[in-house]
Coordinates of C-alpha atoms in Angstrom, one line a residue:
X359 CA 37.2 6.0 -57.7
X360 CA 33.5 7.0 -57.9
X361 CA 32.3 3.8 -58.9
X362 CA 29.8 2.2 -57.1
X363 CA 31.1 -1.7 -56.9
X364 CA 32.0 -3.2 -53.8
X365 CA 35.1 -2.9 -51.8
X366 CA 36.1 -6.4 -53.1
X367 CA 35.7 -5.7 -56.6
X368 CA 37.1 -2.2 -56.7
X369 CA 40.4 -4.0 -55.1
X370 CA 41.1 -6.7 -56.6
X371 CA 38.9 -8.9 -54.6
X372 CA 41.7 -8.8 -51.8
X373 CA 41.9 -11.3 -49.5
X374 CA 39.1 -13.6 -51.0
X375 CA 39.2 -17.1 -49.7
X376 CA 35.9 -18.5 -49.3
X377 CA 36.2 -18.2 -45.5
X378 CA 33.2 -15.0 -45.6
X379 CA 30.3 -18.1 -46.2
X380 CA 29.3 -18.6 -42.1
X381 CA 26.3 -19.4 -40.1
X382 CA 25.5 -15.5 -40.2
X383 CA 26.6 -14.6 -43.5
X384 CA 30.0 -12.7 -44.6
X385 CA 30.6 -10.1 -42.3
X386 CA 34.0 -8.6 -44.0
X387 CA 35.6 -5.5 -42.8
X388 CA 37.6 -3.5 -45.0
X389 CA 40.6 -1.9 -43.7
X390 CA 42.5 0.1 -45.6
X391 CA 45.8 2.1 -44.2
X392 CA 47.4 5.2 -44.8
X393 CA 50.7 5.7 -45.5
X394 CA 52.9 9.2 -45.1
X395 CA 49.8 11.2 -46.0
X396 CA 48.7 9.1 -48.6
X397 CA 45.8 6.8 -48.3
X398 CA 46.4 3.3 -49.7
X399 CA 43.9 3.7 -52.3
X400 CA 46.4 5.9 -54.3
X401 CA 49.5 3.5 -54.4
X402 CA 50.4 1.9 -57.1
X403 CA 49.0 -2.0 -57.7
X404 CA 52.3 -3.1 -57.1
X405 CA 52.1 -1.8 -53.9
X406 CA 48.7 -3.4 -53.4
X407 CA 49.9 -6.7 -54.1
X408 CA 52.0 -6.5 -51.3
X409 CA 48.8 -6.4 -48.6
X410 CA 48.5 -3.3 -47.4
X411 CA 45.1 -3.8 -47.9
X412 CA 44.5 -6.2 -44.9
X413 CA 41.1 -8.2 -45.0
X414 CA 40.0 -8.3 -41.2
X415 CA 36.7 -10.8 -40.3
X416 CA 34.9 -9.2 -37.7
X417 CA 34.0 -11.7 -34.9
X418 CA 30.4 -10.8 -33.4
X419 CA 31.2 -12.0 -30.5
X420 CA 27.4 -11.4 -29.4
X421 CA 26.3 -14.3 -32.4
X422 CA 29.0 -16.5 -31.6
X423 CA 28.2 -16.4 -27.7
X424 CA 24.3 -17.1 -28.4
X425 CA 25.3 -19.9 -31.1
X426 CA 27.5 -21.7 -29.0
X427 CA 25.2 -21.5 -25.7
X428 CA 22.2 -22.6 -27.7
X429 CA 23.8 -25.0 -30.1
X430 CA 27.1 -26.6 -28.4
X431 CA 26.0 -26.0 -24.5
X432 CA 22.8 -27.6 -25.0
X433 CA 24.1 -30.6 -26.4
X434 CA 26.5 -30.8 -23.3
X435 CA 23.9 -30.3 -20.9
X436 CA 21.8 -33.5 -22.5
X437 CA 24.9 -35.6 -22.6
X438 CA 25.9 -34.5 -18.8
X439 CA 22.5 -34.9 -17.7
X440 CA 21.9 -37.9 -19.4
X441 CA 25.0 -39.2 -17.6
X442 CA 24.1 -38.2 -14.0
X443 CA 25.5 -36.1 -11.6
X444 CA 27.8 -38.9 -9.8
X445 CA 29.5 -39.5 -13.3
X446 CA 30.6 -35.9 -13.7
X447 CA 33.9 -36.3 -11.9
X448 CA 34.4 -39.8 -14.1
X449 CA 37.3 -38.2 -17.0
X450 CA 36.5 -41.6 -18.5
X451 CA 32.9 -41.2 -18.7
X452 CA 33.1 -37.2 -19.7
X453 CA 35.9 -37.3 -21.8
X454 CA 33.8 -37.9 -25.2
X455 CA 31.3 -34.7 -24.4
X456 CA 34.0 -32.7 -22.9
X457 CA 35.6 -33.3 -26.2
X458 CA 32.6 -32.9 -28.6
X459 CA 31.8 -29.4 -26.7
X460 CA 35.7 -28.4 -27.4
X461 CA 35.1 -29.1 -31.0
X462 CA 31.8 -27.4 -31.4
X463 CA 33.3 -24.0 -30.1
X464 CA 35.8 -24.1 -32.2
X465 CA 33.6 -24.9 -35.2
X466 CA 31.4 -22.3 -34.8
X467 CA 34.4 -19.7 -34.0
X468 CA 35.6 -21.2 -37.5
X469 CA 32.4 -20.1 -39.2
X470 CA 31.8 -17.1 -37.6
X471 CA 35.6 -15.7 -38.6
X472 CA 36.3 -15.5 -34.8
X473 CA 39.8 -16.6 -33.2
X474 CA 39.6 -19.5 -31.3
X475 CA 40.2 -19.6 -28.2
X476 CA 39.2 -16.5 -27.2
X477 CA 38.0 -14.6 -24.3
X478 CA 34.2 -15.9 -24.8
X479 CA 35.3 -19.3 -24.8
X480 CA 37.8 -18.9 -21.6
X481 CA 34.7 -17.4 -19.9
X482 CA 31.9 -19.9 -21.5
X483 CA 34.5 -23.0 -20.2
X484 CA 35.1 -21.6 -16.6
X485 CA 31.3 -21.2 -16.4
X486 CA 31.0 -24.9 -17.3
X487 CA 33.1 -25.9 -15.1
X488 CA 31.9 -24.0 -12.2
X489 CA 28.6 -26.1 -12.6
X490 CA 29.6 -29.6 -13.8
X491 CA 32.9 -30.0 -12.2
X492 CA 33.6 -27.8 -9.0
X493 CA 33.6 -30.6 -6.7
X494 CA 36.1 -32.9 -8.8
X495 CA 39.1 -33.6 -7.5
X496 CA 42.3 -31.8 -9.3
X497 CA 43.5 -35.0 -11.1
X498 CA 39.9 -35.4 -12.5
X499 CA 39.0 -38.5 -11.2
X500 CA 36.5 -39.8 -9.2
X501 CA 37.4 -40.5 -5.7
X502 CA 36.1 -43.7 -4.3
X503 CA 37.0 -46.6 -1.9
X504 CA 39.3 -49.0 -3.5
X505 CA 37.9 -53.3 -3.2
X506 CA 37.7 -54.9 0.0
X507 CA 39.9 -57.5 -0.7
X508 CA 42.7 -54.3 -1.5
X509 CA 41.5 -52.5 1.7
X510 CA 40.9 -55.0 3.9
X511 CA 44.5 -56.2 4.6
X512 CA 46.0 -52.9 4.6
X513 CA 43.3 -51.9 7.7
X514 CA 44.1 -55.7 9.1
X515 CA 47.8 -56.1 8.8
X516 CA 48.7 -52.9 10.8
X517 CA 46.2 -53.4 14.0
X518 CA 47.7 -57.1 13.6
X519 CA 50.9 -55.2 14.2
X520 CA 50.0 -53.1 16.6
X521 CA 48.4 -56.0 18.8
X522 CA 51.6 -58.0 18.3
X523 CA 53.9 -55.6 19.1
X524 CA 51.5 -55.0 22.5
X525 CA 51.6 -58.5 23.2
X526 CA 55.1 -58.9 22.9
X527 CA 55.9 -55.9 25.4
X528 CA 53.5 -57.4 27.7
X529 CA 55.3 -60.9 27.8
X530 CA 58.9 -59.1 28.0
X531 CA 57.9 -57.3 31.1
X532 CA 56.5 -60.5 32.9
X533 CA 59.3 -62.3 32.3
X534 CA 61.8 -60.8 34.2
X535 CA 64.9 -58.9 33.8
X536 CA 67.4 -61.5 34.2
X537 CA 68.2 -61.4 30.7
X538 CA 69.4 -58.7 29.5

């Protein structure tokens, strides 16, 4: 056990899966368990085979945070920008960059090691959302006047109504009560 290869080597090259090659370079952590007094490294292969050696990728959550603020926010923030302000609220219109900023984060999570979604993401997202869409209505669309030629009658037809239904009351009383 005094040899100087690598954690890999020494064990069989556990848990190798090409997933280590990221933006950053592998960052692997070895974990190895121990077992009514034993440590791991004593078992029998058999015993290894059955992965109590457990390969764990350590999320830097510090690199993935500055990758996907540099790299996947600023692409947003040309795209919203680009867009304009009244076009936030538009799902329609946002829908494509909301989508391609999804994808990004979990792109780089995916070659960083990290799990995705995690609590950077929930927090990177609510952020984004405080400043591109706090005044958007809850279904997500825009809110705006519907056409005139919608809008007009339903403004017409009840004052139409109203002035009918005044006109009428005005003729019953001045006709006299004879009828009843």
């Amino acid at each position: 056990m005094g040899s100087k290869t690598s954690r890999p080597e020494r064990f069989g090259n556990a848990g190798q899966s090409g997933q280590g090659q990221h933006l950053l370079g592998p960052r692997r952590v070895w974990v190895a368990g121990v077992l009514g007094g034993r440590n791991v490294a004593q078992l029998t292969p058999a015993f290894l085979s059955a992965h109590h050696f457990i390969v764990a990728t350590a999320c830097h959550e510090a690199d993935y945070g500055q990758l996907i603020r540099d790299y996947c926010l600023s692409q947003f923030q040309a795209s919203m920008e680009a867009l304009g302000p009244r076009l936030w609220c538009d799902w329609e219109e946002t829908l494509g960059t909301y989508g391609e900023l999804t994808n990004c984060t979990a792109l780089v999570a995916e070659k960083l090691a990290c799990y995705w979604p995690n609590r950077l993401v929930d927090e990177f997202f609510v952020g984004l959302h405080r400043r591109y869409f706090r005044s958007c209505s809850p279904t997500g669309r825009a809110l705006r006047d519907p056409p005139a030629a919608v809008l007009g009658p339903f403004i017409a037809l009840p004052v139409l109504g109203a002035l009918l239904a005044a006109a009428l009351v005005v003729w019953r009383s001045k006709r006299g009560e004879g009828l009843v």
